GROMACS .gro file of N, CA and C in nm:
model
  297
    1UNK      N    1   0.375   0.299  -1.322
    1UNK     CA    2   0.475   0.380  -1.255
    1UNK      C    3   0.529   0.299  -1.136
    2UNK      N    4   0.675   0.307  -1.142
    2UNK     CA    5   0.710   0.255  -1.005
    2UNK      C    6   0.720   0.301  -0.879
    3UNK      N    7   0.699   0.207  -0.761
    3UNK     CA    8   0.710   0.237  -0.626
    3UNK      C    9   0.794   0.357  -0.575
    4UNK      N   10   0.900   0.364  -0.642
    4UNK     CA   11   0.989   0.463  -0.627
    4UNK      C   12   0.991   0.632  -0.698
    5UNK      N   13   0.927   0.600  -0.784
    5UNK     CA   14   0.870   0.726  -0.871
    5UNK      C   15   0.720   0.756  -0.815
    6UNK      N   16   0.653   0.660  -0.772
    6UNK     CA   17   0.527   0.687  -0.689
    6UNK      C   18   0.559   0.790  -0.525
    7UNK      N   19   0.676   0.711  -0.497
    7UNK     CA   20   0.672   0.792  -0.366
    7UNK      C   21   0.784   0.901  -0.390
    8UNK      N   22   0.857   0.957  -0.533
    8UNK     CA   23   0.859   1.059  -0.516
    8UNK      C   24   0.769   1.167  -0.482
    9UNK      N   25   0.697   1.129  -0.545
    9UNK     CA   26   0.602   1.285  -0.522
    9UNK      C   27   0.612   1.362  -0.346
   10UNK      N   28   0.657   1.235  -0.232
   10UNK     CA   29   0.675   1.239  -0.098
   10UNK      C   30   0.804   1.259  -0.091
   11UNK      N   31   0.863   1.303  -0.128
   11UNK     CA   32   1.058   1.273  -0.074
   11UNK      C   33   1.121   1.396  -0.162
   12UNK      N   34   1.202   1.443  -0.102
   12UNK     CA   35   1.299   1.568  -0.131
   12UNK      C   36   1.404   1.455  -0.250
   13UNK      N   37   1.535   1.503  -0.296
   13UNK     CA   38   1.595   1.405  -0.342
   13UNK      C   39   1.746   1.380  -0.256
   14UNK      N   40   1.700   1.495  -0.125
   14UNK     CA   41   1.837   1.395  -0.042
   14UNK      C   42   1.779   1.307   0.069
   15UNK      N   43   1.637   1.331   0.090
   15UNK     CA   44   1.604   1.216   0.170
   15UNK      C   45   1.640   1.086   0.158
   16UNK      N   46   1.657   0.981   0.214
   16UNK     CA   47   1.662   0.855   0.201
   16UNK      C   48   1.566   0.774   0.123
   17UNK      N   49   1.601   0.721   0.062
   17UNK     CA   50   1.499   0.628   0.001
   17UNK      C   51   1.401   0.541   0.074
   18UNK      N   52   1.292   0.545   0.057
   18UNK     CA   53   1.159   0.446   0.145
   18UNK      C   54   1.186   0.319   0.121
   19UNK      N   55   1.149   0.195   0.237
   19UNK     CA   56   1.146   0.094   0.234
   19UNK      C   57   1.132   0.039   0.073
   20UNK      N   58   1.025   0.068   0.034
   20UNK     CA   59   0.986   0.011  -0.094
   20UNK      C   60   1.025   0.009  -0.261
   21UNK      N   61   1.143   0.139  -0.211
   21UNK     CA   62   1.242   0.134  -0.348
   21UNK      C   63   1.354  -0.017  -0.311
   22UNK      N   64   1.379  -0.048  -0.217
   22UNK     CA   65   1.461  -0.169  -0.245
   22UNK      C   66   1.403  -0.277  -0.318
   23UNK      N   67   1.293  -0.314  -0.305
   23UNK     CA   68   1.215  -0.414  -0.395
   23UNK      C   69   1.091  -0.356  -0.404
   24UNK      N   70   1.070  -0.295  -0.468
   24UNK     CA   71   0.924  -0.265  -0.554
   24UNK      C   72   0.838  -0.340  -0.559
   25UNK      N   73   0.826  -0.447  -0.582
   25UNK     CA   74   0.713  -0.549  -0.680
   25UNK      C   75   0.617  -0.646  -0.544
   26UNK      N   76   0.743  -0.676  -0.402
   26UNK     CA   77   0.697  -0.692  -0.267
   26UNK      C   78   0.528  -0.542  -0.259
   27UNK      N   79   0.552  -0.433  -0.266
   27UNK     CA   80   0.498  -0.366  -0.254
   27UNK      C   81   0.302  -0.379  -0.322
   28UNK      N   82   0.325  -0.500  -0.450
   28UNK     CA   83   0.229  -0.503  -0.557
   28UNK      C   84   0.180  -0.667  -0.540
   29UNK      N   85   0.182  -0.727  -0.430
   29UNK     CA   86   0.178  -0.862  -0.395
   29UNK      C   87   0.038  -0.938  -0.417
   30UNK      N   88  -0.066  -0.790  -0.327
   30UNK     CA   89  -0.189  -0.833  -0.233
   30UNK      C   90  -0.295  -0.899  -0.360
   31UNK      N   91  -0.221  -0.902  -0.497
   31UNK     CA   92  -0.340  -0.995  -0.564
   31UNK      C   93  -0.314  -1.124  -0.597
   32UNK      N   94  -0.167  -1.136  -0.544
   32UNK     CA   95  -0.177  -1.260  -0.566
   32UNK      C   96  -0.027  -1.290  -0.632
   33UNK      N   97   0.031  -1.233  -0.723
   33UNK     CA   98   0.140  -1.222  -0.809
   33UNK      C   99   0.267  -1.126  -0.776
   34UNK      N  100   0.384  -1.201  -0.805
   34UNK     CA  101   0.503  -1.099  -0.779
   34UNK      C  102   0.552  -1.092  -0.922
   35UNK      N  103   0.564  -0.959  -0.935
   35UNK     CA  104   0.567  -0.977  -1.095
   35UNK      C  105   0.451  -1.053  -1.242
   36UNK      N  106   0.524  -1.088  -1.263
   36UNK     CA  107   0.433  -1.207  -1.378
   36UNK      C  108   0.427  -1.335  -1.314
   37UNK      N  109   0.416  -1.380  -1.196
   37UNK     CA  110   0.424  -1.465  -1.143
   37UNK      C  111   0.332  -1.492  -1.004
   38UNK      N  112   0.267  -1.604  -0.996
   38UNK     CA  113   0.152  -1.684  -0.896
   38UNK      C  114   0.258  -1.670  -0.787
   39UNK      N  115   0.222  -1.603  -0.700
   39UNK     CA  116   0.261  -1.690  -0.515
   39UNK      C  117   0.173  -1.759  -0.502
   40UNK      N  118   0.209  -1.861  -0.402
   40UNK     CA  119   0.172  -1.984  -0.346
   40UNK      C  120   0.114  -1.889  -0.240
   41UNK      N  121  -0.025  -1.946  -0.198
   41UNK     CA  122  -0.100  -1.878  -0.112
   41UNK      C  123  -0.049  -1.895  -0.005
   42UNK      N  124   0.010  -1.978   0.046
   42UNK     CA  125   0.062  -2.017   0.163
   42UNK      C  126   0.224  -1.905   0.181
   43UNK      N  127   0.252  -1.848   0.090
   43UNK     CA  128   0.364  -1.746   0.117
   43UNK      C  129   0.291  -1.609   0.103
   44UNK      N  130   0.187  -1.571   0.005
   44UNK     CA  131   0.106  -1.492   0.020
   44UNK      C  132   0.109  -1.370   0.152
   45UNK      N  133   0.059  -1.422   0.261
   45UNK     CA  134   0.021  -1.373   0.388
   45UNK      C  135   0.196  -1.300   0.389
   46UNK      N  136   0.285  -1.407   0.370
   46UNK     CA  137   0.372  -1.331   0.488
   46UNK      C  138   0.458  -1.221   0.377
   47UNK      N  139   0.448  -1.209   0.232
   47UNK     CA  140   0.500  -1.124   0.173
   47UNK      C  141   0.406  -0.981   0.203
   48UNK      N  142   0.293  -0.999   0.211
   48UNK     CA  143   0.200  -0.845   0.244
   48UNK      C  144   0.279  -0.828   0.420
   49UNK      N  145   0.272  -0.924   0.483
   49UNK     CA  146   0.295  -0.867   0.579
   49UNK      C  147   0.430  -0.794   0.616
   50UNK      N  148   0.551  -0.865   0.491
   50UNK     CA  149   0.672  -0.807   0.494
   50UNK      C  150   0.692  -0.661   0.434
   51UNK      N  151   0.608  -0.604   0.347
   51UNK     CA  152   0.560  -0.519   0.272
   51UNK      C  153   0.507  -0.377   0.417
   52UNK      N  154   0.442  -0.462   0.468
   52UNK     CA  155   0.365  -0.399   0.559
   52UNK      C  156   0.465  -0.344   0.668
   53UNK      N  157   0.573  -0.427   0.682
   53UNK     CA  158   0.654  -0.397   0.798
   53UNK      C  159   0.730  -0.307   0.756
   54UNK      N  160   0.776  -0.283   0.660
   54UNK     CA  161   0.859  -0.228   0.582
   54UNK      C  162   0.785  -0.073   0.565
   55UNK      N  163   0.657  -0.070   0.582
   55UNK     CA  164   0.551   0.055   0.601
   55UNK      C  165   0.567   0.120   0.738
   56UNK      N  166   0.571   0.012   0.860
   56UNK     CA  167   0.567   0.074   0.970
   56UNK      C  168   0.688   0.114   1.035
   57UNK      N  169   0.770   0.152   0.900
   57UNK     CA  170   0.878   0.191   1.026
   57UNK      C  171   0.947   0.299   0.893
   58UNK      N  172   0.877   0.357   0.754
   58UNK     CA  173   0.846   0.430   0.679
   58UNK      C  174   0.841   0.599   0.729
   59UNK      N  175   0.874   0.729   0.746
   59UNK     CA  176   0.860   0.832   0.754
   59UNK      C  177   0.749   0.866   0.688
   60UNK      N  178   0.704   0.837   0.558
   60UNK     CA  179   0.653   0.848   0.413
   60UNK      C  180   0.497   0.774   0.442
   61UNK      N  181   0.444   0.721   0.554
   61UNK     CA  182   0.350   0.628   0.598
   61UNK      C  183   0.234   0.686   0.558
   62UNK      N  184   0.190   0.790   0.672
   62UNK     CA  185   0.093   0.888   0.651
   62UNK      C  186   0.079   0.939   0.471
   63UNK      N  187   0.158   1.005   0.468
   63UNK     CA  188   0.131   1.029   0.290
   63UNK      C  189   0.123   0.947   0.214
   64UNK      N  190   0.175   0.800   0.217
   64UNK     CA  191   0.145   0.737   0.129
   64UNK      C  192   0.018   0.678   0.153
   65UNK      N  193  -0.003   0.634   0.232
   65UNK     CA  194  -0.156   0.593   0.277
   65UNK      C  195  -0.251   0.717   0.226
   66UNK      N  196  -0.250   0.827   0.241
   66UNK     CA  197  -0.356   0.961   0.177
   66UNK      C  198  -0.360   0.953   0.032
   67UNK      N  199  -0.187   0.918  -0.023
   67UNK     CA  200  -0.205   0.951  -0.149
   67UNK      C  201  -0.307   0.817  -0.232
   68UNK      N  202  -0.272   0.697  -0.159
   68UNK     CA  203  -0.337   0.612  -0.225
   68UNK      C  204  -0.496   0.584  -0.171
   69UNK      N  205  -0.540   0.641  -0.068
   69UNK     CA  206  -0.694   0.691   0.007
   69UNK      C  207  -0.763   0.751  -0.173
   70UNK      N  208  -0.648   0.874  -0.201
   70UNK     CA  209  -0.717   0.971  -0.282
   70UNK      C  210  -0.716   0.936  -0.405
   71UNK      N  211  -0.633   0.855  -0.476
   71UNK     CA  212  -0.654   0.791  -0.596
   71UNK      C  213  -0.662   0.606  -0.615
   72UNK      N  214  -0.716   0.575  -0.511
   72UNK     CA  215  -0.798   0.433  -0.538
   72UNK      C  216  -0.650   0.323  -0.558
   73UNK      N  217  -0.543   0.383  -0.521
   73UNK     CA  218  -0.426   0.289  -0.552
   73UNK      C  219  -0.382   0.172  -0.539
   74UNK      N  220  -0.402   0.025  -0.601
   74UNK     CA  221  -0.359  -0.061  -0.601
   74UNK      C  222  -0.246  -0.122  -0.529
   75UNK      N  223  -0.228  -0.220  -0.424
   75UNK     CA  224  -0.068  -0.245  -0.373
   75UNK      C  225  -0.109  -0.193  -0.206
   76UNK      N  226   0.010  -0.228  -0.186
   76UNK     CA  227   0.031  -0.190  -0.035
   76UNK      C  228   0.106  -0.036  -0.029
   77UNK      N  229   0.002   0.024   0.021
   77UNK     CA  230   0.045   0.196   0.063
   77UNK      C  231   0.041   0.185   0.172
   78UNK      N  232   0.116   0.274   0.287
   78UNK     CA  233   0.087   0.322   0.386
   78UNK      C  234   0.034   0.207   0.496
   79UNK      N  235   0.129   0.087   0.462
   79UNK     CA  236   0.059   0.005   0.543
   79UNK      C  237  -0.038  -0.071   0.546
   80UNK      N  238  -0.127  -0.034   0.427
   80UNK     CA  239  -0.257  -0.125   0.404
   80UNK      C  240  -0.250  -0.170   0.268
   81UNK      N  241  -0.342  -0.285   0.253
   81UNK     CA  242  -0.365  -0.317   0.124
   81UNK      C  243  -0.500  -0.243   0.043
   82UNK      N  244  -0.473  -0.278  -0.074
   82UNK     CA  245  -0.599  -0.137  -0.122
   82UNK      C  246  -0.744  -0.230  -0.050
   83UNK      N  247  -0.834  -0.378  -0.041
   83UNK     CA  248  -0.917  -0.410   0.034
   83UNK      C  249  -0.916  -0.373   0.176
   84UNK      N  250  -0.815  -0.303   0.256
   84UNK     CA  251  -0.827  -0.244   0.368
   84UNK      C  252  -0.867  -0.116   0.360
   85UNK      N  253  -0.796  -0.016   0.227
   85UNK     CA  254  -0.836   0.096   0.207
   85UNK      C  255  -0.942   0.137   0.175
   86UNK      N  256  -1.045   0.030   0.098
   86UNK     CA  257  -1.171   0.006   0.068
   86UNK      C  258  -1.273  -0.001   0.164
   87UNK      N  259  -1.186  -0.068   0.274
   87UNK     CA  260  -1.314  -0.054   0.405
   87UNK      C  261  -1.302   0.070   0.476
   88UNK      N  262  -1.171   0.114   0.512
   88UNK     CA  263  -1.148   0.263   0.540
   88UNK      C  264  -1.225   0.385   0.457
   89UNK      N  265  -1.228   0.395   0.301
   89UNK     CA  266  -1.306   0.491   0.254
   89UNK      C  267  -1.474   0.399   0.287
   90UNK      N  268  -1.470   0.306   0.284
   90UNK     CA  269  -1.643   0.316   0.333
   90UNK      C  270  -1.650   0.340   0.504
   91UNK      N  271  -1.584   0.304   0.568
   91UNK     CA  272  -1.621   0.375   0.670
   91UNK      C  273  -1.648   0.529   0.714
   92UNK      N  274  -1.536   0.637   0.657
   92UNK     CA  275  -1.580   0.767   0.650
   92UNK      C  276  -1.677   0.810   0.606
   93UNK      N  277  -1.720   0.709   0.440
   93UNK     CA  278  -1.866   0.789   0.371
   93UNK      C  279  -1.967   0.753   0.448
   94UNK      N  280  -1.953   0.643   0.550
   94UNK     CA  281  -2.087   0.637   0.623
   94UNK      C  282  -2.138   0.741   0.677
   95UNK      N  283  -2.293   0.812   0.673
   95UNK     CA  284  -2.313   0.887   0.725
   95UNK      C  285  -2.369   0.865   0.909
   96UNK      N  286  -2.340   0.944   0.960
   96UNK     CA  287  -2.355   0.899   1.152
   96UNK      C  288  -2.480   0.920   1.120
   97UNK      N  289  -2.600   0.799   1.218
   97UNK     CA  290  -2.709   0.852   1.258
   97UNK      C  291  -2.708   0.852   1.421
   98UNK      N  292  -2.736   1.002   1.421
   98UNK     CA  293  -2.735   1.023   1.596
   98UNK      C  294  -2.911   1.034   1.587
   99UNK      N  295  -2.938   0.941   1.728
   99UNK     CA  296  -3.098   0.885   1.789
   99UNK      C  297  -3.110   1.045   1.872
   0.00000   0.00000   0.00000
């Protein structure tokens, strides 16, 4: 499913379109590939981070980040990549030990 059909589920249909319907595939970077295709690790960094910028200035931030919290979602949601979201859900399941 695409970026843009993903973040319908967040958007009325006269809202504006989210950062990530202009290029989709920016959005699906963080393993490595745009499309069917290797990035050069050395461009790597700055396409997540363009992805990312394109998050922080998103209306759609918060929800997309929950929606992809709640179904394990691949790509850059909400600002993070899913290995950030991975440390985020292990940090909540930690249980507190209070001494």
């Amino acid at each position: 499913m695409s970026a843009r059909a993903e973040a319908s589920v967040f958007i009325k249909p006269d809202d504006p379109a989210p950062p990530c319907a202009d290029d989709p595939e920016l959005w699906f970077v963080d393993d490595g590939t745009l499309g069917h295709a290797r990035v050069k690790p050395e461009r790597l960094a700055e396409m997540i981070q363009e992805a990312k910028d394109g998050c922080a200035v998103c209306d759609l931030r918060d929800a997309c980040l929950n929606y992809a919290l709640a179904r394990n979602e691949y790509g850059i949601w909400g600002g993070t990549t899913w290995d950030e979201r991975r440390r985020l859900r292990r940090r909540t399941r930690r249980p507190s030990h209070v001494a």
